[in-house]
Short mmCIF file of C-alpha atoms in Angstrom, two decimals:
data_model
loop_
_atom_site.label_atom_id
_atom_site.label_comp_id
_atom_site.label_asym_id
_atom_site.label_seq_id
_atom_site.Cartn_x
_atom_site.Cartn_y
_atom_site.Cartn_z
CA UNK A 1 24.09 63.09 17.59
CA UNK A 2 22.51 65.78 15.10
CA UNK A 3 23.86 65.46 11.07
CA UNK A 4 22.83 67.91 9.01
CA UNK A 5 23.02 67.84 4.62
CA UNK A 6 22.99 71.72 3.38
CA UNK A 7 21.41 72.18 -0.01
CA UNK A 8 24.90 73.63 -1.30
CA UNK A 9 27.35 71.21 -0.29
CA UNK A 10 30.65 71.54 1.52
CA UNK A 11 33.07 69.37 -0.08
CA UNK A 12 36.86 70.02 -1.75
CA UNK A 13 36.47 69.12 -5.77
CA UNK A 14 40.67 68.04 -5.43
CA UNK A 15 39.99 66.22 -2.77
CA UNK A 16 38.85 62.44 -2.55
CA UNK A 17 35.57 61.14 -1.14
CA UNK A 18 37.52 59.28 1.59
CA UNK A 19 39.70 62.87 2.74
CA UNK A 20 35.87 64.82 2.09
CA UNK A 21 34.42 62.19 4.83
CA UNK A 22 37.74 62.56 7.08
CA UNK A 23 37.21 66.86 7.22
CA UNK A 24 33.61 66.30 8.60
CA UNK A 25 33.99 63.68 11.30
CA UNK A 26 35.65 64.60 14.92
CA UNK A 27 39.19 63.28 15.35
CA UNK A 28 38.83 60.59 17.75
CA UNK A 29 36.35 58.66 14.74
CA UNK A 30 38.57 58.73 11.64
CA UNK A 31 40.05 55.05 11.88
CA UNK A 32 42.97 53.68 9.53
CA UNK A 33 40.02 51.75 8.09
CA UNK A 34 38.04 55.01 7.14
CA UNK A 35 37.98 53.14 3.80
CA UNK A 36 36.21 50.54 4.42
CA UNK A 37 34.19 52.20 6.55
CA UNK A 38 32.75 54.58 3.95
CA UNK A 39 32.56 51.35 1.51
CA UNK A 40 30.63 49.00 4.16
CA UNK A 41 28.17 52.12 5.05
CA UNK A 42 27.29 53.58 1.74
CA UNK A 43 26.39 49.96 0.16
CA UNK A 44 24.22 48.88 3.66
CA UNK A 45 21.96 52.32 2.43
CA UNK A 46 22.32 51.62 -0.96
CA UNK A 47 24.29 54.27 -1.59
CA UNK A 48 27.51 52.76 -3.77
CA UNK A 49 30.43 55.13 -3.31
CA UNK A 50 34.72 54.60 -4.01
CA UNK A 51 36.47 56.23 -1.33
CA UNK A 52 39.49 56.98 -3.89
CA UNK A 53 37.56 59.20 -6.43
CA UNK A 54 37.87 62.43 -6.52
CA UNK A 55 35.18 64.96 -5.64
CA UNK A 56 35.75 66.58 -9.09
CA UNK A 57 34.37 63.48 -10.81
CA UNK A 58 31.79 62.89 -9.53
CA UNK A 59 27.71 63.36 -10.38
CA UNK A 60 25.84 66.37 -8.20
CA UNK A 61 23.75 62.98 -6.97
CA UNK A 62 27.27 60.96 -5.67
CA UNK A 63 28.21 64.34 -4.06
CA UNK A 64 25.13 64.08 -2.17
CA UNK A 65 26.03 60.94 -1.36
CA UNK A 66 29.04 61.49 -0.16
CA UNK A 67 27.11 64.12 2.53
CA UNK A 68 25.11 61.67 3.43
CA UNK A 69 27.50 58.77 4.11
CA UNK A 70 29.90 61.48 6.42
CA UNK A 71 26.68 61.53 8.23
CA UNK A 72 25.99 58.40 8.93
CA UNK A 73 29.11 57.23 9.72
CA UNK A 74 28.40 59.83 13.05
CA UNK A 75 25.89 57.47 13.46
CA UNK A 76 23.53 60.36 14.47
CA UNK A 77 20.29 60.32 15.68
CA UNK A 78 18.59 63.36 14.21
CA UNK A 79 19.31 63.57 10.34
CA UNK A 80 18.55 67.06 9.04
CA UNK A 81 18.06 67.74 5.28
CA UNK A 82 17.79 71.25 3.97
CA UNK A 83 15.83 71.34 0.18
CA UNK A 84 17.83 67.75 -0.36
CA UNK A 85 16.30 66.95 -3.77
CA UNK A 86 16.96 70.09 -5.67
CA UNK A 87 19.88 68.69 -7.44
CA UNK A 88 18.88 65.36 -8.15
CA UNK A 89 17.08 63.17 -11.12
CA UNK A 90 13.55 61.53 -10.50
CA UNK A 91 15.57 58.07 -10.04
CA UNK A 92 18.60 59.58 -7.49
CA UNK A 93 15.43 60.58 -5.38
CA UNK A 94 14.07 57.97 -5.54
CA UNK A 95 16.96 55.73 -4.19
CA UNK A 96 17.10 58.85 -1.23
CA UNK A 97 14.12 58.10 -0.21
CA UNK A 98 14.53 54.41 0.11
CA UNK A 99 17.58 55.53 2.49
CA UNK A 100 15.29 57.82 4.38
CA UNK A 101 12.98 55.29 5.05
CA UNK A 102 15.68 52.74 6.02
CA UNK A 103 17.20 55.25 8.52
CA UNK A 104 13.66 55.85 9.74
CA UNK A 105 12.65 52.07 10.53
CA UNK A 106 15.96 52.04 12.67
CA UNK A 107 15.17 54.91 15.10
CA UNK A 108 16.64 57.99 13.28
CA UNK A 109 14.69 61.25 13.48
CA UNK A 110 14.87 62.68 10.19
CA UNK A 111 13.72 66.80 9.71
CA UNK A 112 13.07 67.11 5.95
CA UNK A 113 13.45 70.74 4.89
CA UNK A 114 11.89 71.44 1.50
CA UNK A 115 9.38 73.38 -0.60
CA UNK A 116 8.29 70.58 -2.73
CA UNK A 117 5.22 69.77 -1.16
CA UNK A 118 4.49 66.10 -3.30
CA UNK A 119 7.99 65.09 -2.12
CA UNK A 120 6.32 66.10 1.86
CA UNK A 121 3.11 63.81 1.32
CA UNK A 122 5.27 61.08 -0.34
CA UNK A 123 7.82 60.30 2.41
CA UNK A 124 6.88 62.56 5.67
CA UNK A 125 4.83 60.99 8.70
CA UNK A 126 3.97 64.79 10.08
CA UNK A 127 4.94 67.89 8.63
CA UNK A 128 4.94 71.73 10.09
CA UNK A 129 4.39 74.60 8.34
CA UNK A 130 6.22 77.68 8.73
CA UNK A 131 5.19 81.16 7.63
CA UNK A 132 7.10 84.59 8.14
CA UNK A 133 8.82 82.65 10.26
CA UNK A 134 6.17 81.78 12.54
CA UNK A 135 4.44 78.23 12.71
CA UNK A 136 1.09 78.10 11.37
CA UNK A 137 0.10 74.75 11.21
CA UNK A 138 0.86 71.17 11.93
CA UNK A 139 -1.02 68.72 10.46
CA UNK A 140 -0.66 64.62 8.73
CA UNK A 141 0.57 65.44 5.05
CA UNK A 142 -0.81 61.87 3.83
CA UNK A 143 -4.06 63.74 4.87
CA UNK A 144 -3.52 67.00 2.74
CA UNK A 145 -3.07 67.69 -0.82
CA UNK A 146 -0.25 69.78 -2.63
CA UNK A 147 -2.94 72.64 -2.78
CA UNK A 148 -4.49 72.78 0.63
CA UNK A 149 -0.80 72.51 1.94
CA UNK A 150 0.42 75.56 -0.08
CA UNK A 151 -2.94 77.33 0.87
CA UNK A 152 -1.18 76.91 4.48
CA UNK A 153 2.28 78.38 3.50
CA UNK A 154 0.74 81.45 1.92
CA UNK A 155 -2.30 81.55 4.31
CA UNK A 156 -4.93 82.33 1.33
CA UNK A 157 -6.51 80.94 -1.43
CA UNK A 158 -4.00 79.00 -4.36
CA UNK A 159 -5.28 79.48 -7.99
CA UNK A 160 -2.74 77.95 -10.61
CA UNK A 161 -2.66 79.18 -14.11
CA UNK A 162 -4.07 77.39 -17.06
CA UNK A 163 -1.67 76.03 -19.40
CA UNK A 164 -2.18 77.88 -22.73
CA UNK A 165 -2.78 77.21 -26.29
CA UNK A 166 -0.09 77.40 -27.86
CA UNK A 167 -0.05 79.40 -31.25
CA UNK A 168 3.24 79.21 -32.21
CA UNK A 169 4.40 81.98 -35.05
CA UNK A 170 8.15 82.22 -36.53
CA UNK A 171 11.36 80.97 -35.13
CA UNK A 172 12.90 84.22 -33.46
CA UNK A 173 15.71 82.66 -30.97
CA UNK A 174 17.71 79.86 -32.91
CA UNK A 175 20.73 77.95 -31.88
CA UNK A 176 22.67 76.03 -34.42
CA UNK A 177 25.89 73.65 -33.49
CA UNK A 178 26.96 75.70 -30.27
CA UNK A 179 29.74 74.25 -28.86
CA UNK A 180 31.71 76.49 -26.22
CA UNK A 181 34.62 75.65 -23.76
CA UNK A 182 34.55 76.65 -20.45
CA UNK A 183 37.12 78.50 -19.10
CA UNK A 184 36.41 77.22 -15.48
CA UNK A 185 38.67 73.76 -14.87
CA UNK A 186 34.64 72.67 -12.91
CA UNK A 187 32.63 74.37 -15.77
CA UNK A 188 30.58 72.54 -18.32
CA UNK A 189 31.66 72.39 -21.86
CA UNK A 190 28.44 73.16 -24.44
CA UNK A 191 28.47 70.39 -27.13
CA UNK A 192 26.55 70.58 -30.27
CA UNK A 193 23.68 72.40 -29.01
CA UNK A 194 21.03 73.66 -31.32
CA UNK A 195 17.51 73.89 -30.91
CA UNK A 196 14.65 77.06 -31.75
CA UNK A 197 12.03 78.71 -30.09
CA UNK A 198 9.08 80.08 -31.60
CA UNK A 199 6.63 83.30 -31.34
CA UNK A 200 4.75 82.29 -28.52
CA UNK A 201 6.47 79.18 -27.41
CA UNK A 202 7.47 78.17 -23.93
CA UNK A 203 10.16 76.58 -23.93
CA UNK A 204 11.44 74.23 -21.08
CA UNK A 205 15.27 73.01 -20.54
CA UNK A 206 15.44 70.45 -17.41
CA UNK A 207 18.53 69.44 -15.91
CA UNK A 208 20.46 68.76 -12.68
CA UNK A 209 22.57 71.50 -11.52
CA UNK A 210 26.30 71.87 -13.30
CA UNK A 211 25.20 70.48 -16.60
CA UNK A 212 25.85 73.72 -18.43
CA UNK A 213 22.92 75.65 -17.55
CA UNK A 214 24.99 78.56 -16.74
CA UNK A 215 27.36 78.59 -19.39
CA UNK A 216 24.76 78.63 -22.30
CA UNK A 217 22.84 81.32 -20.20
CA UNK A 218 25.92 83.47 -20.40
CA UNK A 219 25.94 82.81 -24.34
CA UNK A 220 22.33 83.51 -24.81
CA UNK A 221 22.92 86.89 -23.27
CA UNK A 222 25.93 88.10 -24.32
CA UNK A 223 27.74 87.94 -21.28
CA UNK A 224 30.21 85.16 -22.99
CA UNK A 225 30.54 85.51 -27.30
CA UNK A 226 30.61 83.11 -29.73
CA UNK A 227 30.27 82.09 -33.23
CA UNK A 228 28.38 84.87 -34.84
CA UNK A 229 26.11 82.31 -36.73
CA UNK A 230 25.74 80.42 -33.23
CA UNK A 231 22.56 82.71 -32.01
CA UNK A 232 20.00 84.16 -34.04
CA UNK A 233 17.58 86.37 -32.72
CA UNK A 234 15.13 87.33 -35.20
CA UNK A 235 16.93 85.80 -38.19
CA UNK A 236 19.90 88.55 -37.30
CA UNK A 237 22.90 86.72 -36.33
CA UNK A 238 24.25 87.83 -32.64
CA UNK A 239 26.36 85.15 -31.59
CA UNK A 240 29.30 88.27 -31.27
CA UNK A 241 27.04 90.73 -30.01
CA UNK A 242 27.03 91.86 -26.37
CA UNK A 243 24.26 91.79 -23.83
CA UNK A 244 23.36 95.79 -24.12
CA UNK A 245 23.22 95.33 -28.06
CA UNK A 246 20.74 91.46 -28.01
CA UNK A 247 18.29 93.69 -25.40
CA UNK A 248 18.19 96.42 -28.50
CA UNK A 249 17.06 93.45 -30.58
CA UNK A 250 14.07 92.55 -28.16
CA UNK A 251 16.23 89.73 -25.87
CA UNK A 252 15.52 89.56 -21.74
CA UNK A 253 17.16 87.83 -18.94
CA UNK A 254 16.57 86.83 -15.63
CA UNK A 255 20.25 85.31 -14.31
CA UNK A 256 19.91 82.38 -11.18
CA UNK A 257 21.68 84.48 -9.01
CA UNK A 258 19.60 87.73 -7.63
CA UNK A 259 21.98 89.91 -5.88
CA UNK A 260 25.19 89.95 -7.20
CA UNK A 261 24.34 89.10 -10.98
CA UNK A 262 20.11 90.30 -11.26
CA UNK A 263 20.60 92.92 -9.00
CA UNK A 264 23.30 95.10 -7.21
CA UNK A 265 22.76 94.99 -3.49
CA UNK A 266 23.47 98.25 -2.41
CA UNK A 267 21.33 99.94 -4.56
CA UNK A 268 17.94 101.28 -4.41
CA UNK A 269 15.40 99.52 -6.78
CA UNK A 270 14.60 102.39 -8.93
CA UNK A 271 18.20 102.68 -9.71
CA UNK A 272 18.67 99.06 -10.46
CA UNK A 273 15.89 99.16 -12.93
CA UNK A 274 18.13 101.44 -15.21
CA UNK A 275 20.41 98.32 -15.29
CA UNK A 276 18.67 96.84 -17.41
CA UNK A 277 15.74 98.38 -18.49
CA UNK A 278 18.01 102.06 -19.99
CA UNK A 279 17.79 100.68 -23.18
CA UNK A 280 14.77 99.34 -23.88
CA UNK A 281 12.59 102.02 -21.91
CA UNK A 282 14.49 105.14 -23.14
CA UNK A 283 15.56 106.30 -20.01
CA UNK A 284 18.73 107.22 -21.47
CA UNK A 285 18.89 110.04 -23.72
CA UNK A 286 22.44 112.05 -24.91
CA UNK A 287 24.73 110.92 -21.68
CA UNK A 288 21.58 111.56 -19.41
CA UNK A 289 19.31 109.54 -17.48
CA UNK A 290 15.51 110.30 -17.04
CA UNK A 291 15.15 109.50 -13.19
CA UNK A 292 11.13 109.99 -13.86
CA UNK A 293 10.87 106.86 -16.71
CA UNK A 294 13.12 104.81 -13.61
CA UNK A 295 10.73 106.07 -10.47
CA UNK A 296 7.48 105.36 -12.40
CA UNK A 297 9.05 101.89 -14.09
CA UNK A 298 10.18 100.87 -10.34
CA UNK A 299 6.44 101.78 -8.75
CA UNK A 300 5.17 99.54 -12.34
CA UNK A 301 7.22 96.73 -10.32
CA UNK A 302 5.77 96.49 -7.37
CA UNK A 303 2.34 97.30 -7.86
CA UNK A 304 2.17 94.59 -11.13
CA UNK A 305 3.81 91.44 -9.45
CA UNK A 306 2.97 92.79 -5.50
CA UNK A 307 6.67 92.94 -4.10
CA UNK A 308 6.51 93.81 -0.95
CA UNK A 309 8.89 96.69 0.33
CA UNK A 310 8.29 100.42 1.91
CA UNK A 311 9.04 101.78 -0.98
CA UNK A 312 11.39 101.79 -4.42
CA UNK A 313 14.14 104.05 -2.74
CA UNK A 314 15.18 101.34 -0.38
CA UNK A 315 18.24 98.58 -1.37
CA UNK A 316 17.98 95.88 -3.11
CA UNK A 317 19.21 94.03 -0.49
CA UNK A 318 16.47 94.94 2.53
CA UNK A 319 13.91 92.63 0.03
CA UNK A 320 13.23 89.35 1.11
CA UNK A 321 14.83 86.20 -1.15
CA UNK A 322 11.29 85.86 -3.24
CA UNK A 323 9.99 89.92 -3.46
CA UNK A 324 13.40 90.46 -5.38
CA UNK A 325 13.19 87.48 -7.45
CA UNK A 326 9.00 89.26 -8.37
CA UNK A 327 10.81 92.63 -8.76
CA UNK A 328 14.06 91.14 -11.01
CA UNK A 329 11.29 88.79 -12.86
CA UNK A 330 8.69 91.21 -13.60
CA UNK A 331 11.41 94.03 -14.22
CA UNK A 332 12.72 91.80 -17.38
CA UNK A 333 8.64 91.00 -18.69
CA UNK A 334 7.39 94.71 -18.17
CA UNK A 335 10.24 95.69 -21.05
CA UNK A 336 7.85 93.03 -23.01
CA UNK A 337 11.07 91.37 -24.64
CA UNK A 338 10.13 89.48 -27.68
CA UNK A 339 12.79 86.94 -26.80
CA UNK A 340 12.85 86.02 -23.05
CA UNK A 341 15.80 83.76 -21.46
CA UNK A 342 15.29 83.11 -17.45
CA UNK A 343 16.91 80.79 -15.72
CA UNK A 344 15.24 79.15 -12.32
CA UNK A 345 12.27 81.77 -12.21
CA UNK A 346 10.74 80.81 -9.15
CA UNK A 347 13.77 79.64 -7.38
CA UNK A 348 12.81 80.28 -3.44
CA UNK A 349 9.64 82.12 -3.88
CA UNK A 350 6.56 80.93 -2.30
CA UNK A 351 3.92 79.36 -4.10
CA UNK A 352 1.59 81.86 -4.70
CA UNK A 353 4.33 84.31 -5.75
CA UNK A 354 5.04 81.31 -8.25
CA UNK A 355 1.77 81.08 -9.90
CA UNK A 356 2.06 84.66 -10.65
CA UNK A 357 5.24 84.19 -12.46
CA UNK A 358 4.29 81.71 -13.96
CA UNK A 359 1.07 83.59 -15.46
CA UNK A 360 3.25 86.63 -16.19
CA UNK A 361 5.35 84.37 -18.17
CA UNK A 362 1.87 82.49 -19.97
CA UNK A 363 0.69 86.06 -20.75
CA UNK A 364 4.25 87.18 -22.39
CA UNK A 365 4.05 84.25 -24.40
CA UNK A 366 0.78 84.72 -25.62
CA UNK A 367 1.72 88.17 -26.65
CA UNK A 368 4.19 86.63 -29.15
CA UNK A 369 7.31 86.29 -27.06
CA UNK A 370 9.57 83.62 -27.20
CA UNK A 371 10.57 82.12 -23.80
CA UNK A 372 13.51 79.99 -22.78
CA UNK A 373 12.83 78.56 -19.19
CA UNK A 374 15.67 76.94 -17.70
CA UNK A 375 14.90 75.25 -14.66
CA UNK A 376 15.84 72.16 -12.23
CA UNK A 377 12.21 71.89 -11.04
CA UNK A 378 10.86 69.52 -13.11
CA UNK A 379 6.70 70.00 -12.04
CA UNK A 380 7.02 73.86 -12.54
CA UNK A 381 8.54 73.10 -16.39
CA UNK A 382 5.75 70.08 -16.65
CA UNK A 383 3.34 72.98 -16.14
CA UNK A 384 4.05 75.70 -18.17
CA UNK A 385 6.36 74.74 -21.04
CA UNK A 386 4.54 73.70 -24.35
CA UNK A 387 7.53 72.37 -25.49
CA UNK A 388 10.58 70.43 -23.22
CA UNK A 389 14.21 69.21 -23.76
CA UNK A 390 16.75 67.94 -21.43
CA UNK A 391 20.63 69.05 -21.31
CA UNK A 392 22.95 66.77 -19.44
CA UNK A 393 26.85 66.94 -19.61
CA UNK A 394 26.81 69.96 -21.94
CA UNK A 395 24.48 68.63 -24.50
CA UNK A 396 20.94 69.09 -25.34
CA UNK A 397 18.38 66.28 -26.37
CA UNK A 398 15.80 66.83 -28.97
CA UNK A 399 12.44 69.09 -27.76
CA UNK A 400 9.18 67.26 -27.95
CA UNK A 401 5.90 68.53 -26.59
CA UNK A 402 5.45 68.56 -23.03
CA UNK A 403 2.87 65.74 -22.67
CA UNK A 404 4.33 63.42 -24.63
CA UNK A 405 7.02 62.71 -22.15
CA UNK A 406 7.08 60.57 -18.89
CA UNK A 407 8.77 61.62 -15.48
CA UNK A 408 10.95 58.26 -15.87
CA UNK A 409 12.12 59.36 -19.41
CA UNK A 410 13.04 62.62 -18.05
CA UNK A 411 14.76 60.75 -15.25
CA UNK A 412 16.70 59.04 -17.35
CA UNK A 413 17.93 61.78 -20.05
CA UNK A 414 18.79 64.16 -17.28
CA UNK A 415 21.11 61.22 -15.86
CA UNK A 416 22.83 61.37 -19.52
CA UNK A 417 21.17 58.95 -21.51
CA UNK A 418 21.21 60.44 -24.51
CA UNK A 419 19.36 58.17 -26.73
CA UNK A 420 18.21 61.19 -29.05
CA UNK A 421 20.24 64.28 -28.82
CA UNK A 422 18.51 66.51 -31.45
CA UNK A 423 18.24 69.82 -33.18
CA UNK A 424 14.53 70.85 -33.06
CA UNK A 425 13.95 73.18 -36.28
CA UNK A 426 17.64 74.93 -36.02
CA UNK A 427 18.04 74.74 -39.88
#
């Protein structure tokens, strides 16, 4: 009777929707009419699905949907959701919600895992609140507000930053026509990009997951070449350059993954600061390292952005999900880059470690830095970026200032309606 919907879902891309929904139901309830059955379910919760496709091609949103249907079709009676709308558009949550609340009026218990606390007061009747693991409070979220909630998560006082004046100076990260192929067969192809960021300019690129975040990370950095003419950092063309040459030119970057890609696991932190940070800091001089620039650069860490370990010898890996996205975060902005690319900064991190990030990353930019922040969460881009665009399928749409655009209009570019796919000031 319990269904559960992970936030990374568990389905076969070469498989169909109807063979996904056969792998997660018991033997004795996959019927000859598993078809229909999938057909007759997913329109009754107004979720439209055709048991033929394949997984491969379909939106993150149907692949939810697909979850959700093999679900239901258990006909459970506790529903549990884990961070469900992290890959959606304003509109696909939307319709969720409507199939929440439909599920809900006929006697299914539904336990709504997430960190978005609006998304809580919207469409929860009682909510708990968890911290280190512990429950702290229980309380009507209709009753609270997005603040006084996170004041229980983090059990102290919330301040947010201020969004900042912008003062924008010269263009010193431009992208011009980028179009890349990816070698993955489930990868995103880049198409036409171009767009600029200025001296102390945030800005923010929203999309739903698999839209080609990743792969124009990786050519931002270095990590995948290109067109030399592609990327300018500073006027200098870099599109052939490698990562350890763009971070001699002034260029940062925080990758979505921590350990694995931001950090290696088995090492200590001081020694994963000279990773990165070699070049920039100095602490590389004739074939030999200067341990002392790493020790006091690592102790810089964790007293600037609070990250919470014993002490800088211990592993990477014996931090907690958000003190190594602080350490990885404030590791890149202590180099003070004047061209900073990050990609989900505050990606499970609680919200006070948030609003420091996202003040580290106001105060960078005011210092003349240009920063790229490429996120899914649309309120934390709403409230820092000056300027926002939206890619979808591998292509960008034109940047316009923050304020001037509505959640709906957001909703609808990052579900690929392109009615303006520009080139902000790439000349």
């Amino acid at each position: 009777g319990v269904g559960m919907v992970f936030q990374h879902f568990s389905l076969f891309e070469a498989l169909s929707v109807a063979e996904n929904v056969a792998l997660g139901l018991n033997k004795d309830a996959v019927s000859k009419d598993l078809d229909k059955q999938i057909v007759e379910v997913s329109e009754a919760y107004g979720l439209p699905l055709d048991p033929k496709r394949l997984i491969d091609s379909l939106s993150v949103g149907e692949r939810q949907r697909v979850e959700v249907v093999r679900c239901l079709l258990q006909n459970p009676r506790l529903l549990i959701m884990d961070e469900p709308t992290s890959v959606l558009t304003p509109q696909e949550v939307e319709i969720l919600f409507e199939t929440l609340r439909k599920l809900s009026s006929e006697g299914c218990s539904i336990l709504y895992i997430s960190h978005k606390l609006e998304e809580i007061r919207t469409l929860c009747d009682r909510a708990t609140v968890l911290r280190g693991g512990k429950v702290v409070a229980d309380c009507d979220p209709r009753q609270e507000t997005a603040k006084s909630l996170a004041e229980l998560m983090i059990g102290t006082s919330l301040s947010f930053p201020e969004p900042h004046a912008a003062k924008l100076g010269d263009e010193r990260l431009v992208v011009k026509g980028l179009s890349v192929k990816s070698p993955d067969p489930f990868g995103t192809d880049l198409r036409d990009i171009s767009f600029c960021v200025c001296a102390g300019e945030i800005l923010g690129i929203a999309g739903v997951a698999g839209n080609g975040q990743v792969e124009l990370m990786e050519v931002l950095t270095g990590e995948k070449t290109t067109g030399n003419d592609a990327v300018l950092i500073d006027n200098a063309p870099v599109g052939r350059e490698n990562t350890t040459t763009r971070r001699r030119r002034g260029m940062c970057s925080v990758p979505e993954e921590r350990l694995g890609h931001g950090a290696v696991p088995e090492m200590s932190l001081w020694e994963n600061t000279i990773l990165s940070a070699r070049t920039r800091l100095g602490m590389e001089r004739n074939g030999f390292l200067n341990l002392g620039i790493a020790h006091d650069f690592a102790n810089g860490i964790v007293q600037k952005f609070n990250v919470k370990t014993p002490g800088i010898e211990h592993e990477a890996r014996s931090l907690s999900g958000g003190d190594l996205q602080k350490f990885i975060v404030g590791r890149e902005i202590l180099q003070t880059p004047t061209v900073l690319v990050i990609l989900q900064p505050t990606w499970g991190v609680d919200a006070a470690a948030a609003a420091d990030i996202h003040r580290a990353l106001q105060e960078l930019a005011k210092g003349g830095a240009a920063i790229l922040v490429i996120s899914q969460d649309l309120d934390e881009l709403m409230a820092i970026s000056i300027n926002f665009a939206v890619i979808s399928e591998g292509r960008l749409s034109e940047s316009r200032p923050t304020g001037s655009m509505s959640v709906e209009e957001i909703g609808l570019l990052m579900g690929g309606v392109h009615s303006s796919v520009g080139k902000k000031g790439a000349a």
